[in-house]
GROMACS .gro file of C-alpha atoms in nm:
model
  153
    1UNK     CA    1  12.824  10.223   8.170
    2UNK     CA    2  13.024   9.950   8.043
    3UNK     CA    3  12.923   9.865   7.671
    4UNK     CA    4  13.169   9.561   7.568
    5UNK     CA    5  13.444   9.443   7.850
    6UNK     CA    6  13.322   9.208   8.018
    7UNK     CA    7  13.595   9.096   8.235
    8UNK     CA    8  13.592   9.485   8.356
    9UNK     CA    9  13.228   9.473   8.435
   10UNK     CA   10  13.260   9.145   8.597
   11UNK     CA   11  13.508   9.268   8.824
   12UNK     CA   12  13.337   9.596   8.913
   13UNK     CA   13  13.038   9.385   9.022
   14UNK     CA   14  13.224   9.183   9.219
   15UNK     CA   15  13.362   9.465   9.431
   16UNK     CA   16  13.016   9.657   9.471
   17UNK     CA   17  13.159   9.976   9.193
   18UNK     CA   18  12.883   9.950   9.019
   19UNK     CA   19  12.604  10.257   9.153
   20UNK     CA   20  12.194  10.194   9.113
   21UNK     CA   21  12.197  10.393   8.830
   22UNK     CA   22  12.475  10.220   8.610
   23UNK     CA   23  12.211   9.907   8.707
   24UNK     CA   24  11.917  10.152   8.586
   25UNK     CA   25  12.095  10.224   8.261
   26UNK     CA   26  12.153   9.888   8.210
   27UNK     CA   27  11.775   9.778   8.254
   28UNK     CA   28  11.656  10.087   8.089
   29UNK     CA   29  11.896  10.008   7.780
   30UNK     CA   30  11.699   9.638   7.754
   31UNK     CA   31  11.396   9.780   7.743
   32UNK     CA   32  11.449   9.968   7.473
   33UNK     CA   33  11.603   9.697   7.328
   34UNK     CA   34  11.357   9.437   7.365
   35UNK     CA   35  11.083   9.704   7.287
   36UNK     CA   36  11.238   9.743   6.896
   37UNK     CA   37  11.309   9.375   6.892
   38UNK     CA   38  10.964   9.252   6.898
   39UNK     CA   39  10.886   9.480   6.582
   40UNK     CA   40  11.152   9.285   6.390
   41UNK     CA   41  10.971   9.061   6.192
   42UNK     CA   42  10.574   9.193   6.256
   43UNK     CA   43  10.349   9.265   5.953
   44UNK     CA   44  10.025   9.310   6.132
   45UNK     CA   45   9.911   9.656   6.026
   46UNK     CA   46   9.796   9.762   5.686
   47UNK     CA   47   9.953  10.061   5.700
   48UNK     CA   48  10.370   9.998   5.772
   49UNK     CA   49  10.458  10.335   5.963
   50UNK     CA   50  10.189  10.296   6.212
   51UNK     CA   51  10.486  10.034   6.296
   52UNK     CA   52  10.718  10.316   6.386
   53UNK     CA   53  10.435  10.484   6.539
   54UNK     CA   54  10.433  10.177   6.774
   55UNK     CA   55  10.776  10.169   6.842
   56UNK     CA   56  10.837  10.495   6.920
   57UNK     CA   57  10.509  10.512   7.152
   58UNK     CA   58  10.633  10.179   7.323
   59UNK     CA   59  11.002  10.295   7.365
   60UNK     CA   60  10.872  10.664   7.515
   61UNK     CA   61  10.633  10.494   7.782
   62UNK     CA   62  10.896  10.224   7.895
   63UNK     CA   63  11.153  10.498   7.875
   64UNK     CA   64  10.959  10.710   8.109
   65UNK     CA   65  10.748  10.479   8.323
   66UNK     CA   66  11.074  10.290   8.472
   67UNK     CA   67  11.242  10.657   8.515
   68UNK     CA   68  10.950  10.721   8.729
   69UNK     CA   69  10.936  10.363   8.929
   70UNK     CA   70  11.328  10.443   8.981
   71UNK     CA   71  11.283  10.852   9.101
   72UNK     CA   72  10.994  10.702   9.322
   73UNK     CA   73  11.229  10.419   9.445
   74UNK     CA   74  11.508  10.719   9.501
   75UNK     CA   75  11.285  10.946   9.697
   76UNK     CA   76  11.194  10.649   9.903
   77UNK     CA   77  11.395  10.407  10.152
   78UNK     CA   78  11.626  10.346   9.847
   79UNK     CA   79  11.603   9.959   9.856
   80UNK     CA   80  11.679   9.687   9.614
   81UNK     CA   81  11.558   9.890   9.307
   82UNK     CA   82  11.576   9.619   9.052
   83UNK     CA   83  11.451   9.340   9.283
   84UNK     CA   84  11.187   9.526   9.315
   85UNK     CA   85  11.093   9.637   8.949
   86UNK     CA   86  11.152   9.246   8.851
   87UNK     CA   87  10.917   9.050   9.110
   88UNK     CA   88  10.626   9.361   9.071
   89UNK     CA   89  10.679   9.405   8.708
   90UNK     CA   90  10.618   9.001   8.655
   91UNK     CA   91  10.303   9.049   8.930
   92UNK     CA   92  10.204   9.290   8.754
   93UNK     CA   93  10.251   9.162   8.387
   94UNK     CA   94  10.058   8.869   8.482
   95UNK     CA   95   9.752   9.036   8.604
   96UNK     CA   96   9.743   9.264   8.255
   97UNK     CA   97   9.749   8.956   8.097
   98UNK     CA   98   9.454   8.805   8.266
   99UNK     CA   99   9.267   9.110   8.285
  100UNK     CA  100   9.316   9.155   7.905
  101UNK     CA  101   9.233   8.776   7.785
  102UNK     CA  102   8.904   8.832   8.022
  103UNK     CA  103   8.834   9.211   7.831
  104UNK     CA  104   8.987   9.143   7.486
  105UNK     CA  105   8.782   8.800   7.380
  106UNK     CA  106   8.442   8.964   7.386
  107UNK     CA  107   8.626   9.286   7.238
  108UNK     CA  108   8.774   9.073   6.947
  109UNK     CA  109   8.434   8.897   6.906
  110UNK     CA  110   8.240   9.214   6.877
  111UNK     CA  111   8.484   9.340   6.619
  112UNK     CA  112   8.508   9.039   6.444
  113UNK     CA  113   8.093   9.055   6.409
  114UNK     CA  114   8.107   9.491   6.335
  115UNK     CA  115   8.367   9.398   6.066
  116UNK     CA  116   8.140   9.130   5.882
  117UNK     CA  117   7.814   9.393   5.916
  118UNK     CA  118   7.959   9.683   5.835
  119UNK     CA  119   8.309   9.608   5.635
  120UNK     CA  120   8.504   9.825   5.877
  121UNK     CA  121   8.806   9.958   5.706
  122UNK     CA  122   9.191   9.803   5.820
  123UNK     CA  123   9.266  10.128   5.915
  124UNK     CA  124   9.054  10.205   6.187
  125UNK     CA  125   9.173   9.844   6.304
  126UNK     CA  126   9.548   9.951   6.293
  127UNK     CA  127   9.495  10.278   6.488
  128UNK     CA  128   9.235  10.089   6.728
  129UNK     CA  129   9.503   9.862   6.825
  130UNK     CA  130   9.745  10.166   6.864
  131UNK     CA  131   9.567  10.305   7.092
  132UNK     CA  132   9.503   9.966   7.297
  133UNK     CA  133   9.838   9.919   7.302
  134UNK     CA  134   9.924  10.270   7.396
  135UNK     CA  135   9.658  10.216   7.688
  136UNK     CA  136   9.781   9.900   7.810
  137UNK     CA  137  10.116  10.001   7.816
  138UNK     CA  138  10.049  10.362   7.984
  139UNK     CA  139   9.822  10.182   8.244
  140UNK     CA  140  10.102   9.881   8.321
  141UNK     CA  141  10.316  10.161   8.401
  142UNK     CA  142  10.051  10.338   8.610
  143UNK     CA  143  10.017   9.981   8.833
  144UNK     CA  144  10.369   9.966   8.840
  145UNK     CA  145  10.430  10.347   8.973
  146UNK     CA  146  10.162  10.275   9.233
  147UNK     CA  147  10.329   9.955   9.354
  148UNK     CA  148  10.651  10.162   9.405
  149UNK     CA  149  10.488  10.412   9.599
  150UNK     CA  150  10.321  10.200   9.804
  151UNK     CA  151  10.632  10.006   9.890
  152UNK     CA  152  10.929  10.236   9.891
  153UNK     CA  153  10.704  10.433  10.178
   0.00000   0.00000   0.00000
């Protein structure tokens, strides 16, 4: 993997040197990227190392769910790898976001009324929205897996 020469990585591209997984490692290196990014300037939770508990629960499922959509992809037909993870991964991103504006209004509104009734404590907030976003994350991977199975057959 080629870290800063461009030139060099522009010209092994052009010739076909580079394999599917120096193309993995690059992906797999932006996800984990992007994944820390995004934590960058949040102050959401009460407590600030359930921050780190995020970030290390978001960087272990995106390390291991696109290992998996890539060893499914391998012990397939072997095709287009990163076409693939980029048009199903979108598909797929999409329909998690529909699915969870449809599930997480009335969720939000019941919370929002248990909260005013009961003075529910930030805390159980911050580790209910861990485990959402542990959830979503472990089932977008689980979609994602299942495309690649059904279409590296």
């Amino acid at each position: 993997m080629i870290w800063f020469d461009i030139k060099e990585l522009e010209r092994k591209l052009k010739i076909g040197d580079v394999s599917e997984g120096v193309f993995f490692n690059y992906l797999l290196a932006n996800l984990i990227i992007f994944s820390i990014f995004s934590y960058l300037s949040t102050n959401d939770y009460t407590v600030k190392w359930v921050i780190v508990i995020e970030i290390i629960i978001g960087i272990i499922v995106t390390v291991v769910g696109a290992k998996m959509t890539f060893d499914i992809n391998s012990a397939g037909d072997k095709k287009d790898y990163f076409g693939r993870f980029l048009s199903l991964s979108f598909v797929i991103g999409l329909r998690l976001f529909a699915f969870a504006i449809i599930i997480g209004i009335p969720i939000a509104l019941v919370f929002g009324l248990l909260k005013r009734m009961f003075n529910i404590d930030e805390n159980l907030k911050d580790f209910i929205g861990l485990g959402l976003f542990a959830g979503v994350g472990i089932f977008y991977y689980f979609m994602l897996t299942n495309s690649f199975k059904r279409v590296s057959q």
